[in-house]
Coordinates of C-alpha atoms in Angstrom, one line a residue:
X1 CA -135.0 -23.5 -44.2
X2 CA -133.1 -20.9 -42.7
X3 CA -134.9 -17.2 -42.6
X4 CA -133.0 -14.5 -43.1
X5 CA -134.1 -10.9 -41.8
X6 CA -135.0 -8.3 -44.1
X7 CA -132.9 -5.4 -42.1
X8 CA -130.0 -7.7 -42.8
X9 CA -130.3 -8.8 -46.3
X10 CA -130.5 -4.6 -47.0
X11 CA -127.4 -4.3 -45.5
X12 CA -125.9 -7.2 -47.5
X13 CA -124.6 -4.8 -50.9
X14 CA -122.5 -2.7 -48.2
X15 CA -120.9 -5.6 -46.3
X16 CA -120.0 -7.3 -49.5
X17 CA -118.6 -4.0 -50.6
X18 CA -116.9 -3.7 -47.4
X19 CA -115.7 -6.8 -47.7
X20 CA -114.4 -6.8 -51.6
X21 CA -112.9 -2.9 -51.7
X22 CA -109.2 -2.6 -52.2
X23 CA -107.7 -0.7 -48.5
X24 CA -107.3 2.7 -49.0
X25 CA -103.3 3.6 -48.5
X26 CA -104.1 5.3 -45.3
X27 CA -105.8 2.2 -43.9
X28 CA -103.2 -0.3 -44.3
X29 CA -102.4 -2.2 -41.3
X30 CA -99.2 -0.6 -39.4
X31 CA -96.1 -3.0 -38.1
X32 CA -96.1 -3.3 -34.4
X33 CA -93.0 -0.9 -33.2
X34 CA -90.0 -2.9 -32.4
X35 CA -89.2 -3.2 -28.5
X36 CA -86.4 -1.3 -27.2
X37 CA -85.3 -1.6 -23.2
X38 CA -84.9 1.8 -22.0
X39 CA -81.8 3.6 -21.1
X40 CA -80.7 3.9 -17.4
X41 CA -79.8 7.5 -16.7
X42 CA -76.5 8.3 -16.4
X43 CA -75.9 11.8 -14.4
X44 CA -72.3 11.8 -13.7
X45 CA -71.8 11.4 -17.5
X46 CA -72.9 14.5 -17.7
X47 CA -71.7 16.1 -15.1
X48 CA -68.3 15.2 -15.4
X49 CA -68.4 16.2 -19.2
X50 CA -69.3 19.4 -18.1
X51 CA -66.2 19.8 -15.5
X52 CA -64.0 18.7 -18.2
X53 CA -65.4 21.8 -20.1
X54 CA -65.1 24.4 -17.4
X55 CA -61.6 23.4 -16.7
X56 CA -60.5 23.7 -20.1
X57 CA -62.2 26.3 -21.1
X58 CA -61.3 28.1 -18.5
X59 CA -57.6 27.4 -19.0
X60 CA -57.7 28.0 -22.3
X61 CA -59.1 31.6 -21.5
X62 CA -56.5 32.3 -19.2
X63 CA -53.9 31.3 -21.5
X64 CA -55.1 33.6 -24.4
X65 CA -56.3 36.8 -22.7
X66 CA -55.7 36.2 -18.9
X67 CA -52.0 38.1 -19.3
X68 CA -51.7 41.3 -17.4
X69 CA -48.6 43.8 -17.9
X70 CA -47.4 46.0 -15.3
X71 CA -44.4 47.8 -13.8
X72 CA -43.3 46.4 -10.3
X73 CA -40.4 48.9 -9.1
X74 CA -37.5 49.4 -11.5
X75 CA -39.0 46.1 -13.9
X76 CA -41.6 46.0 -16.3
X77 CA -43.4 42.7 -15.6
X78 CA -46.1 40.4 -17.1
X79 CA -48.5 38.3 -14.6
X80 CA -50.6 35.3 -15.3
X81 CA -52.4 33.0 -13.5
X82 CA -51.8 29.0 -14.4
X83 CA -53.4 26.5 -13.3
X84 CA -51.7 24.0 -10.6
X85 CA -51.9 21.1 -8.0
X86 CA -49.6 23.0 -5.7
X87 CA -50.5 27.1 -6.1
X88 CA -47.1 29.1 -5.4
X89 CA -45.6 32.0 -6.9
X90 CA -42.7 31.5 -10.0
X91 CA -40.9 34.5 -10.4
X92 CA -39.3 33.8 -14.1
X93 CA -36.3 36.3 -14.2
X94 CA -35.2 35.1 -18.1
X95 CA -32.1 34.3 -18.9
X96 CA -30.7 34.2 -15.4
X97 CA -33.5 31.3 -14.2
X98 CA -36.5 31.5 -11.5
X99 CA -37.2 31.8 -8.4
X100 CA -40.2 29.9 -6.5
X101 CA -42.3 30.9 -3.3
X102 CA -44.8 28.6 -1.5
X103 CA -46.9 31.9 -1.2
X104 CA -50.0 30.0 -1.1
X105 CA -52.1 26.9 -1.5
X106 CA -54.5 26.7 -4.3
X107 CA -54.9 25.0 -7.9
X108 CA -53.7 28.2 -9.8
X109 CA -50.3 29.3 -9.6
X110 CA -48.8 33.1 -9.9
X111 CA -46.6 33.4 -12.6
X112 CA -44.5 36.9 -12.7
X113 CA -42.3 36.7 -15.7
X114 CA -39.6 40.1 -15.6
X115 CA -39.7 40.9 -18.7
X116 CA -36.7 43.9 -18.9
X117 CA -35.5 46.4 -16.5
X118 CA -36.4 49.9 -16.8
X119 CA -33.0 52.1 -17.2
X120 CA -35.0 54.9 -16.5
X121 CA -36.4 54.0 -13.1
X122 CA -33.4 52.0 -12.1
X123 CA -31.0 55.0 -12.7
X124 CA -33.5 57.2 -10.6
X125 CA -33.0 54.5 -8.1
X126 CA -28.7 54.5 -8.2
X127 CA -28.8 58.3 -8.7
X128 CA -31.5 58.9 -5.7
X129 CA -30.3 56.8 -3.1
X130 CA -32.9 57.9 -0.4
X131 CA -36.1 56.2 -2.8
X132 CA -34.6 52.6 -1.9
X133 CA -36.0 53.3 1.6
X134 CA -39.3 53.9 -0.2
X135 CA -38.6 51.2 -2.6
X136 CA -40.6 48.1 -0.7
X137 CA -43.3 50.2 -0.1
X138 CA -43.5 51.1 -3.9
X139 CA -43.3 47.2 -4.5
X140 CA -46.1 46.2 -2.6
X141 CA -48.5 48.8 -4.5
X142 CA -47.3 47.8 -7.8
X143 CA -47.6 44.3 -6.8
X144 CA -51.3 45.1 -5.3
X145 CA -52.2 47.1 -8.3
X146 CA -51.1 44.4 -10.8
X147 CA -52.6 41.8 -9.1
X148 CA -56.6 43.6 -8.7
X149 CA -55.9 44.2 -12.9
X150 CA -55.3 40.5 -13.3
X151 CA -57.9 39.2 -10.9
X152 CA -60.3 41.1 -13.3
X153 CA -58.9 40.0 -16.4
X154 CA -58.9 36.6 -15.2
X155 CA -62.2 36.8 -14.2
X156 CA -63.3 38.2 -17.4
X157 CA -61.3 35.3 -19.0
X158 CA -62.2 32.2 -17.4
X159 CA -66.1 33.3 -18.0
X160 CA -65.5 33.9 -21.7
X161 CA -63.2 31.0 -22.6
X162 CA -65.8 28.6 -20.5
X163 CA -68.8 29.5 -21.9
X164 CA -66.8 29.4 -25.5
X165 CA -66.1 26.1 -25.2
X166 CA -69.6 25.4 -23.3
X167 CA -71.4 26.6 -26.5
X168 CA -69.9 25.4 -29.3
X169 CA -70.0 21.5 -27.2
X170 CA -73.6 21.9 -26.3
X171 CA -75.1 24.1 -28.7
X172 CA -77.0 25.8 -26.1
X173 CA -76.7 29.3 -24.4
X174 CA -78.6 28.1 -21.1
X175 CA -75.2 25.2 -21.1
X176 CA -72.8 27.7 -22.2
X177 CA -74.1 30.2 -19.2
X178 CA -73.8 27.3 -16.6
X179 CA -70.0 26.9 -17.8
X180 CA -69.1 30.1 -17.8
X181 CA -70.6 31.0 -13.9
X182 CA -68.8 27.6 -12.7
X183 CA -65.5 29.0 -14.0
X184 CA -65.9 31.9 -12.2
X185 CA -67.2 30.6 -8.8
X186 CA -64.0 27.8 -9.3
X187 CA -61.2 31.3 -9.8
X188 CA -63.3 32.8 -6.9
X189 CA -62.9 29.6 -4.8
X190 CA -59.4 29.5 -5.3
X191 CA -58.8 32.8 -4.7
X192 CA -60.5 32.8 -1.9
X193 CA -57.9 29.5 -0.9
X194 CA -54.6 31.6 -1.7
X195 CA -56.2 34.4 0.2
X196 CA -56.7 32.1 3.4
X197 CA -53.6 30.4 3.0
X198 CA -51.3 33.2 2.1
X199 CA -47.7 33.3 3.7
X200 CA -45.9 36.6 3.1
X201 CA -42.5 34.8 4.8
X202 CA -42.5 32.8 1.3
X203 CA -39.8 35.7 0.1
X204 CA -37.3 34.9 2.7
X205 CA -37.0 31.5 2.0
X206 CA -37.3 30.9 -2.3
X207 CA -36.0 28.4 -4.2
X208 CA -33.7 29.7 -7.2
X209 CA -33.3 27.7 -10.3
X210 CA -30.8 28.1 -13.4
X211 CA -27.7 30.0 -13.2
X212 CA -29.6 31.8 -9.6
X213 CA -29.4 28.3 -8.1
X214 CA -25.4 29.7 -6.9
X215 CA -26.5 33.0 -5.8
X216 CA -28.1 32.5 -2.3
X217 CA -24.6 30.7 -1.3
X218 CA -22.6 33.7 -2.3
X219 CA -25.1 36.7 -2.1
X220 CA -27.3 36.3 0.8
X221 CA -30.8 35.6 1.3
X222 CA -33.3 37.4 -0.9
X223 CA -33.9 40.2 1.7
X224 CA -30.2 41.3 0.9
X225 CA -29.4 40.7 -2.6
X226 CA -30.5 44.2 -4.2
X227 CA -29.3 46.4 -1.2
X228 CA -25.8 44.4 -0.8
X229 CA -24.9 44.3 -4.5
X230 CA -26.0 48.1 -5.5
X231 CA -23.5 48.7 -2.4
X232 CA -20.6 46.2 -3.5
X233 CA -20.6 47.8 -7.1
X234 CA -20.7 51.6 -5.2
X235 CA -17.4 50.4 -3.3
X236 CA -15.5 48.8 -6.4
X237 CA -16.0 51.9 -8.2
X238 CA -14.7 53.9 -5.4
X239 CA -12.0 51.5 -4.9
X240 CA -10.7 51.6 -8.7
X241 CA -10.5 55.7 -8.0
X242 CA -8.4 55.3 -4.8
X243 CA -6.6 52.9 -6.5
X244 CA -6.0 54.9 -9.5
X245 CA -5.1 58.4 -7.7
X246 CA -2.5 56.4 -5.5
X247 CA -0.9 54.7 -8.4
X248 CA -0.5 57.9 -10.0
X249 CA 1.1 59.6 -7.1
X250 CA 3.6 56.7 -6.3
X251 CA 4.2 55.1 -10.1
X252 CA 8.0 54.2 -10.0
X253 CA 8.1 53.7 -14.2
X254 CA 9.7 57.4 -15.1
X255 CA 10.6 55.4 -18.8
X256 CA 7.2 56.2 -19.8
X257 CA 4.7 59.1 -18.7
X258 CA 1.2 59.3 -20.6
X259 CA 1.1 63.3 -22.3
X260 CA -2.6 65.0 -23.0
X261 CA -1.9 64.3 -26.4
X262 CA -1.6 60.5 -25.7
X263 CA -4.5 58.7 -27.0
X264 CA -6.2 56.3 -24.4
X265 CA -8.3 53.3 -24.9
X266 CA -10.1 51.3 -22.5
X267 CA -10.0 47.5 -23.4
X268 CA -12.8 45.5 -21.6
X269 CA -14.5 42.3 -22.7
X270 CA -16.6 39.4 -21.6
X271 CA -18.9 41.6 -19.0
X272 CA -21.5 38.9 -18.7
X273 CA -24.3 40.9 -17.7
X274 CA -22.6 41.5 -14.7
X275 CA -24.2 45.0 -13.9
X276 CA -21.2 46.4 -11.6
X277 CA -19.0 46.6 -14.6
X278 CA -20.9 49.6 -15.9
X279 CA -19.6 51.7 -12.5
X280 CA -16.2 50.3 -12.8
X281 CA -16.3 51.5 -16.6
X282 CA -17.9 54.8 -15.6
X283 CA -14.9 55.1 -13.4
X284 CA -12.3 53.8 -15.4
X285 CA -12.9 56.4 -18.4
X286 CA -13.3 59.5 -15.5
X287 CA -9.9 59.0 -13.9
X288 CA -8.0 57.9 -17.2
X289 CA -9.6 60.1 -19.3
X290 CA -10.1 57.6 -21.8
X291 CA -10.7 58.6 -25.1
X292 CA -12.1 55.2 -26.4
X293 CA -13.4 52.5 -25.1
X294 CA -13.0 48.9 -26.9
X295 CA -15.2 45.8 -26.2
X296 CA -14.3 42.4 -27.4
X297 CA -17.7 40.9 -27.0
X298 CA -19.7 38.3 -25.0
X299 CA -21.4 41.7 -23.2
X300 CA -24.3 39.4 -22.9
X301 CA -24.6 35.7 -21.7
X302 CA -27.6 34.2 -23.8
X303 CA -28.1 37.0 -26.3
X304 CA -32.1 37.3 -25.7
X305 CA -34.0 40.5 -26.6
X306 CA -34.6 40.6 -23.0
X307 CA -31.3 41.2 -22.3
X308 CA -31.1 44.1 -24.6
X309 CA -32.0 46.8 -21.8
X310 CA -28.5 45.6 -19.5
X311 CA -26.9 47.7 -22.9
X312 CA -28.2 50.9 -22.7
X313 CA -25.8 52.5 -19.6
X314 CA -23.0 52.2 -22.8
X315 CA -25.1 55.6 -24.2
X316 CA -24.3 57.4 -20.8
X317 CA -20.4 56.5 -20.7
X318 CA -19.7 59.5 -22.7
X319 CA -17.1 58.2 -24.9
X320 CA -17.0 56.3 -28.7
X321 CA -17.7 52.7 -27.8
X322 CA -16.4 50.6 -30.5
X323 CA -17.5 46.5 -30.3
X324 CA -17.5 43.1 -32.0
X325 CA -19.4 40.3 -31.5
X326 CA -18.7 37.3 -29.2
X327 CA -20.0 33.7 -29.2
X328 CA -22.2 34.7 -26.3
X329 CA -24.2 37.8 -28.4
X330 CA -26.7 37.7 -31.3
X331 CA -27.0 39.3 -34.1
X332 CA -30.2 40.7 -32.5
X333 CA -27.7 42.0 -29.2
X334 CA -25.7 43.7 -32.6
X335 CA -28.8 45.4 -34.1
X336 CA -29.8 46.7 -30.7
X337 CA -25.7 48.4 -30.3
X338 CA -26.1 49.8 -33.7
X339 CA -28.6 52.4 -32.8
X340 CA -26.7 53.7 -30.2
X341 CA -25.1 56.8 -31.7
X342 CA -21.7 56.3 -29.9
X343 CA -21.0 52.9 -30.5
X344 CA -19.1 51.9 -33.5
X345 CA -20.3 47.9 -34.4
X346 CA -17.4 46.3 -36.2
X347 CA -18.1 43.2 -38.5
X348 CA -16.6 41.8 -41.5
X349 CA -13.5 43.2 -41.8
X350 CA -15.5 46.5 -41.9
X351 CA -12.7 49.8 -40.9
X352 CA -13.2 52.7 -38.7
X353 CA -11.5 55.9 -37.9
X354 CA -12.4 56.5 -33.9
X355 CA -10.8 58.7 -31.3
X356 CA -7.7 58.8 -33.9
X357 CA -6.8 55.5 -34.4
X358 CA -8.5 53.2 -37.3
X359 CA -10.2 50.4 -36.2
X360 CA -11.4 46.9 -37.2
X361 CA -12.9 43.7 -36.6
X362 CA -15.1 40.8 -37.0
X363 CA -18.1 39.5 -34.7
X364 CA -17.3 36.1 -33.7
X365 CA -19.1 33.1 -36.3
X366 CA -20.5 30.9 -33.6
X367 CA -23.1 31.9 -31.1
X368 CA -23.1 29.0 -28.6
X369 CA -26.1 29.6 -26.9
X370 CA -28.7 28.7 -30.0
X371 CA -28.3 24.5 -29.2
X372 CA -29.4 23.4 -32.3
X373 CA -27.0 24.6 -34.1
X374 CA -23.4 22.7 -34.1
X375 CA -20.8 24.6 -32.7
X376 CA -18.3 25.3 -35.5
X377 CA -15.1 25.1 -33.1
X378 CA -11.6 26.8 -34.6
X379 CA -12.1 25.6 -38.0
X380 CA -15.0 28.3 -38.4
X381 CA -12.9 30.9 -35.8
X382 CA -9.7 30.1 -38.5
X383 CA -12.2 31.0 -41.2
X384 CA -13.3 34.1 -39.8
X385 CA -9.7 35.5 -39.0
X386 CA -8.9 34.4 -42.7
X387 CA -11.4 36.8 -43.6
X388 CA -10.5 39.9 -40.9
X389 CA -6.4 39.6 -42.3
X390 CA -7.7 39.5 -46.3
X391 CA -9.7 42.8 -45.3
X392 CA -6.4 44.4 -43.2
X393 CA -4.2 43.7 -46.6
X394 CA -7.1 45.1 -48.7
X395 CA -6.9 48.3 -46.4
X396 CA -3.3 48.3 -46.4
X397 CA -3.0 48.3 -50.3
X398 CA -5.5 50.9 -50.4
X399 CA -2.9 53.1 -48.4
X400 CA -5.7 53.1 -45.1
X401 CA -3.9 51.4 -42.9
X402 CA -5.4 49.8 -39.7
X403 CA -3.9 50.4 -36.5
X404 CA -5.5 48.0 -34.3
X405 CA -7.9 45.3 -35.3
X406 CA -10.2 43.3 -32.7
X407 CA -11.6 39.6 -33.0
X408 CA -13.3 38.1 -29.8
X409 CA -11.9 34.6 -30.2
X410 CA -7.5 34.4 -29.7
X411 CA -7.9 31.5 -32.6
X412 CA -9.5 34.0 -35.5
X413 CA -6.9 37.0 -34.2
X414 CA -3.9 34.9 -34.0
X415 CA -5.0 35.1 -37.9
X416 CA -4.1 38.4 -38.5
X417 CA -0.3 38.1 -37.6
X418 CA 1.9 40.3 -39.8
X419 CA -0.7 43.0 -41.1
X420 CA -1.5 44.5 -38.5
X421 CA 0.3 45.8 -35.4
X422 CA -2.2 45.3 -32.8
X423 CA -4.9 42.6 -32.3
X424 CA -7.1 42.7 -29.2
X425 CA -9.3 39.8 -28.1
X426 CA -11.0 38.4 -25.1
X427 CA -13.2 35.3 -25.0
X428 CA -10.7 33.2 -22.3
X429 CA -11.6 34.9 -19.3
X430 CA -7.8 35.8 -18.4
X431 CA -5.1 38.6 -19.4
X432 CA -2.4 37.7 -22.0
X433 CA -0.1 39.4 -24.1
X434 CA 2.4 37.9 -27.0
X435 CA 4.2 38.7 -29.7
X436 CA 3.3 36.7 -32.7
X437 CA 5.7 35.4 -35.2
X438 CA 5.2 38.1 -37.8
X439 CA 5.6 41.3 -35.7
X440 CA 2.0 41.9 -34.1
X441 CA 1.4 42.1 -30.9
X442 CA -1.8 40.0 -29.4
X443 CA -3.4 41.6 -26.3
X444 CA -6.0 39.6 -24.3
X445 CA -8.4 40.4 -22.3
X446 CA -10.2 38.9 -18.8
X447 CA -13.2 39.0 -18.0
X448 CA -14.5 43.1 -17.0
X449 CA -17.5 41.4 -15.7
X450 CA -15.8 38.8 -13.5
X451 CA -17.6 35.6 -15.5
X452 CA -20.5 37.1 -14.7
X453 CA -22.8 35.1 -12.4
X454 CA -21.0 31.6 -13.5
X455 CA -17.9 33.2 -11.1
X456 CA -19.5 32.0 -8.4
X457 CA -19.4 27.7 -10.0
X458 CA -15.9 27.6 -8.8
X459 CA -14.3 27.5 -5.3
X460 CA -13.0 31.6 -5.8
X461 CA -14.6 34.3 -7.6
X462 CA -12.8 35.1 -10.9
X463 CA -11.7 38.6 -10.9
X464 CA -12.4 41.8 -13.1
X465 CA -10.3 42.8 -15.7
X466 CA -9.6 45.4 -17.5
X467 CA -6.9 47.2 -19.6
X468 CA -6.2 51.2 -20.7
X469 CA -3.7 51.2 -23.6
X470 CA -1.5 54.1 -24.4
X471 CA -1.0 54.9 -28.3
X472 CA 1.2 57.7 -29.6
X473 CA -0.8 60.3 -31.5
X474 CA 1.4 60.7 -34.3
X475 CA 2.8 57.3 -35.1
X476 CA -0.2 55.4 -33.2
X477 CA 2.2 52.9 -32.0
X478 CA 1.1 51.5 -28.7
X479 CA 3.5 53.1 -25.8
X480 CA 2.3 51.4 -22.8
X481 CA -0.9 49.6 -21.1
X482 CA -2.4 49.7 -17.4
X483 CA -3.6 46.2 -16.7
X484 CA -6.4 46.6 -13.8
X485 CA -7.3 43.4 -12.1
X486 CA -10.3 43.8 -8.9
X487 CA -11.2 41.0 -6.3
X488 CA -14.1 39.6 -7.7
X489 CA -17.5 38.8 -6.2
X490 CA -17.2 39.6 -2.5
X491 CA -13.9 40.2 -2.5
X492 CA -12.6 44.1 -2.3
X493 CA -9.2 43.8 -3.8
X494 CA -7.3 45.8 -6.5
X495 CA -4.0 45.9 -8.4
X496 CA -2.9 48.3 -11.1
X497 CA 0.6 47.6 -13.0
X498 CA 1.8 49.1 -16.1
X499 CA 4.0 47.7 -18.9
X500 CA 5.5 48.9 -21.7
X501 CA 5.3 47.9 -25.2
X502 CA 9.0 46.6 -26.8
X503 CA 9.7 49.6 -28.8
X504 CA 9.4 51.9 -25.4
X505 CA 11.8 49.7 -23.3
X506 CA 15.3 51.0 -22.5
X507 CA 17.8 50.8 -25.6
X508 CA 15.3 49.9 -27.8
X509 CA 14.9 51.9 -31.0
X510 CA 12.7 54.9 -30.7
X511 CA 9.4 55.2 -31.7
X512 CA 9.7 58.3 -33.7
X513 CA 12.3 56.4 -36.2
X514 CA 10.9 52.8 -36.2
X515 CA 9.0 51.8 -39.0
X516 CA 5.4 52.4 -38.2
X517 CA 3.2 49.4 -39.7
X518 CA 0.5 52.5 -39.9
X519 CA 3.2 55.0 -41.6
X520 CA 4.6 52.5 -44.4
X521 CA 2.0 50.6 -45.3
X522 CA 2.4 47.1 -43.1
X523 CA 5.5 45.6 -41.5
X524 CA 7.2 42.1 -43.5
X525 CA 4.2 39.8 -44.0
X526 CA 3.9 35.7 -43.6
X527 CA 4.2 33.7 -47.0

C-alpha cells in the first residue's frame, strides 16, 4: 500500500485544475525567433554615399544660384565657378568663341562669360584716350571685386545646395549639416589650391577657340590686341580723310561736280561686327556730307542678342540710316534697329521717303546661322525678289514711285529689273555694278567691314568697301558714285575713284530730258 501525505492530497484539486485549465491567450507558448547572421559593417558605404552627396549638391548649388554679374572695364560680365579636373580660367566672349588661361590648379574652374559691351563706358574710353593708361588698373579691381562677390555667393551656394540634397537623402538635419560644412571646407580647399597655384602670366599665353582661333596670328598676343586695334581703326579713319581731301583737290573728272543740292548716300554692307567700320562711317558721312546712309545687311555675324549692343554707334552717326536684313541678321537684330529713331528698317516691299529719295526693300528669307533650319538657297532668294518687284509695280501704279530699292542677296534684286531704276545689294563681299536687261542699274557692295574677323581665314586680308552715290535732286536719277576701297586688316592702304552713271557720260542724253523712271511712272517693263 502506498501512503500518500495529507499536505499533498490538499493540494491535489489545484494541480488537477492546473493541469485541466484551458491556457490563457497570454500564456501560450512563443516560437523560438528565427536565427539571423549579423551584418558586417560597412563604413565606406556610407561614406562614400555621403561624398556623392556633397559633390552634387554642391554643384547643383553652384549651378542655380552660384552666378555673380559684374562690370569688368568697358563689359558687363557674368562669373561662375564650375567644377573641373584641371581648374583654369574660360573667358566665353559669345559669338566670336573663348579664350582659355591655365590660371590655376584646382577642381573648379573660372568661367567669365562677356555678356555685351557697354557703349557708354567704351565711348568714354575712345573719347578719353588718357583712361586706357588707367584702364588695367580698373580691370584688376573689377576683376577683384567680382571675384570676393562670387566667392560669397558660392560659398553661400555650395552650403545650401549640399545640405538640400543632404536632407531630403537622409531625413536628418544633423546629416544635412555635415553635408553642407563639407561643401564648404571642399570650395575653401580649392580655393585655397588656385590661390597657391595661381599664375598671373596665364594672360600672355591663352588659347583662343572659334572664329578667335585666327586672331593671335594676325593681331598679336593678348597684351596688344585692344591697344593695337583702337589705334589701327584711329589711323583708317584718318586715312579715309586725307584720302578724301586729296582726291577732292586733284579729281581730274570735270564731266561731273557734286552741287550742295546733290543728294548723297553712303552705301555700306556686310560690316561683320567689325568695330572699325563705325570710324570709317563716322568719317565717310563728315567729309561727304552724306545725307543718307544705306546698309544692305549682314551688320552682324550670328544674329545673337548679345550682339545687339555692336548696333548702337548707328544712333550717333547723325544721319537717317535706312537697312534690310541679311542672311547673317535675325529678326531679333531687326527689332533691336527698329527702335532707333534714325534708322528706317525696310521689309516686305514696305516704301520710304528718306533724305528725298523713296526707298524700299526686303530683309533677306534665309538666316544661315539657325542650323536647323535648311537653307532655302535662290529658290527662296527668287521668291523674295518676286515679292520686292510685285510691291515696286504696286507703288508705281499708285503714282509713288520708288527711286531706289535695296535687297541684300544679288539673286532676289536681279528680280526687280525693269521697275525700278536702282537696286542696291551686298551679300558677296566684292564691288559690282551692271546694267540689267530691262534698264536698271544693279550696284553691289563689298564688304565695309572687311569680312569681319573671317578676313583673316585666307592668305590676304579682304578689304573695306564702301560706296557714296550721287542722285540729282530733282529728277533723283543717280549722277555719279565714289567707290572707296581701304587695305584691310593690317594693311594701311586706300583708293577712291569715281564713275559716272550712263546718262552723265559725254554725248549721252541729258538728264534733265531723259525719261525719269521716278517722273513717268516706270521705264518699259519685262513680259
Amino acid at each position: 500500500m502506498v501512503r500518500v501525505p495529507v499536505a499533498v492530497l490538499n493540494r491535489m484539486p489545484n494541480l488537477a485544475a492546473a493541469l485541466f485549465r484551458r491556457p490563457r491567450p497570454d500564456s501560450r507558448p512563443r516560437p523560438l525567433p528565427e536565427l539571423e547572421l549579423a551584418a558586417r559593417p560597412r563604413p565606406w558605404l556610407g561614406a562614400l554615399g555621403l561624398t556623392a552627396v556633397v559633390l552634387v549638391g554642391a554643384w547643383l548649388g553652384l549651378l542655380v544660384v552660384g552666378n555673380v554679374r559684374t562690370p569688368v572695364g568697358p563689359m558687363n560680365t557674368t562669373m561662375a565657378l564650375r567644377p573641373s579636373l584641371t581648374g583654369g580660367t574660360k573667358i566665353n566672349v559669345s559669338p566670336l568663341g573663348a579664350l582659355t588661361l591655365d590660371s590655376h590648379v584646382a577642381p573648379v574652374r573660372l568661367d567669365v562669360n562677356v555678356d555685351q559691351l557697354d557703349p557708354l563706358r567704351s565711348q568714354e574710353l575712345v573719347d578719353h584716350r588718357d583712361r586706357i593708361s588707367g584702364l588695367q588698373d580698373e580691370v584688376v579691381h573689377d576683376v577683384e571685386h567680382g571675384t570676393l562677390d562670387l566667392a560669397v555667393r558660392s560659398g553661400v551656394a555650395v552650403v545650401v545646395g549640399a545640405g538640400a540634397l543632404g536632407f531630403a537623402v537622409y531625413r536628418r538635419p544633423s546629416r544635412a549639416l555635415t553635408a553642407g560644412g563639407l561643401a564648404l571646407a571642399l570650395l575653401a580647399a580649392s580655393g585655397i589650391s588656385a590661390y597657391a597655384t595661381w599664375n598671373p602670366k596665364s594672360v600672355l599665353e591663352p588659347r583662343f577657340s572659334g572664329l578667335l582661333s585666327s586672331a593671335p596670328s594676325v593681331i598679336g598676343n593678348a597684351r596688344g590686341i585692344v591697344s593695337d586695334f583702337d589705334v589701327y581703326q584711329q589711323e583708317l579713319a584718318r586715312l579715309v580723310t586725307n584720302v578724301t581731301k586729296l582726291y577732292d583737290v586733284t579729281s581730274t573728272l570735270p564731266t561731273y561736280q557734286p552741287d550742295p543740292s546733290t543728294i548723297r548716300v553712303l552705301h555700306v554692307s556686310d560690316i561683320h561686327l567689325n568695330p572699325a567700320s563705325w570710324k570709317i562711317i563716322a568719317s565717310l558721312v563728315k567729309q561727304y556730307k552724306v545725307n543718307v546712309i544705306v546698309d544692305s545687311g549682314d551688320t552682324m555675324d550670328h544674329g545673337t542678342a548679345a550682339e545687339n549692343g555692336f548696333l548702337d554707334p548707328i544712333a550717333q552717326l547723325g544721319v537717317p540710316y535706312v537697312w534690310v536684313r541679311g542672311n547673317h541678321d535675325s529678326r531679333t537684330t531687326q527689332r533691336y534697329l527698329e527702335r532707333m529713331k534714325n534708322v528706317r528698317v525696310l521689309d516686305d516691299g514696305r516704301a520710304r521717303t528718306v533724305g528725298g529719295l523713296r526707298f524700299a526693300g526686303i530683309g533677306d528669307p534665309q538666316f544661315t546661322p539657325d542650323r536647323a533650319v535648311v537653307p532655302g538657297g535662290d529658290a527662296a532668294e527668287r521668291l523674295a525678289g518676286d515679292r520686292l518687284d510685285s510691291a515696286l509695280r504696286s507703288q508705281r501704279t499708285a503714282g509713288t514711285p520708288v527711286d531706289v530699292a535695296i535687297a541684300h542677296e544679288p539673286v532676289a534684286a536681279r528680280e526687280t529689273d525693269g521697275e525700278v531704276p536702282l537696286v542696291l545689294c551686298g551679300h558677296l563681299h566684292h564691288e559690282g555694278d551692271e546694267k540689267l536687261p530691262y534698264g536698271t542699274r544693279l550696284r553691289m557692295e563689298g564688304s565695309t567691314g572687311g569680312s569681319g574677323l573671317r578676313a583673316v581665314e585666307g592668305r590676304y586680308p579682304a578689304p573695306i568697301e564702301a560706296s557714296v552715290l550721287y542722285f540729282d535732286r530733282d529728277t533723283h536719277r543717280l549722277q555719279a558714285w565714289d567707290a572707296i576701297r581701304l587695305g584691310g586688316l593690317g594693311l594701311t592702304t586706300a583708293e577712291v575713284s569715281r564713275h559716272l552713271a550712263n546718262d552723265n557720260r559725254p554725248g549721252a542724253t541729258p538728264p534733265s530730258t531723259a525719261p525719269s523712271p521716278s517722273a513717268n511712272g516706270g521705264s518699259a517693263r519685262r513680259p
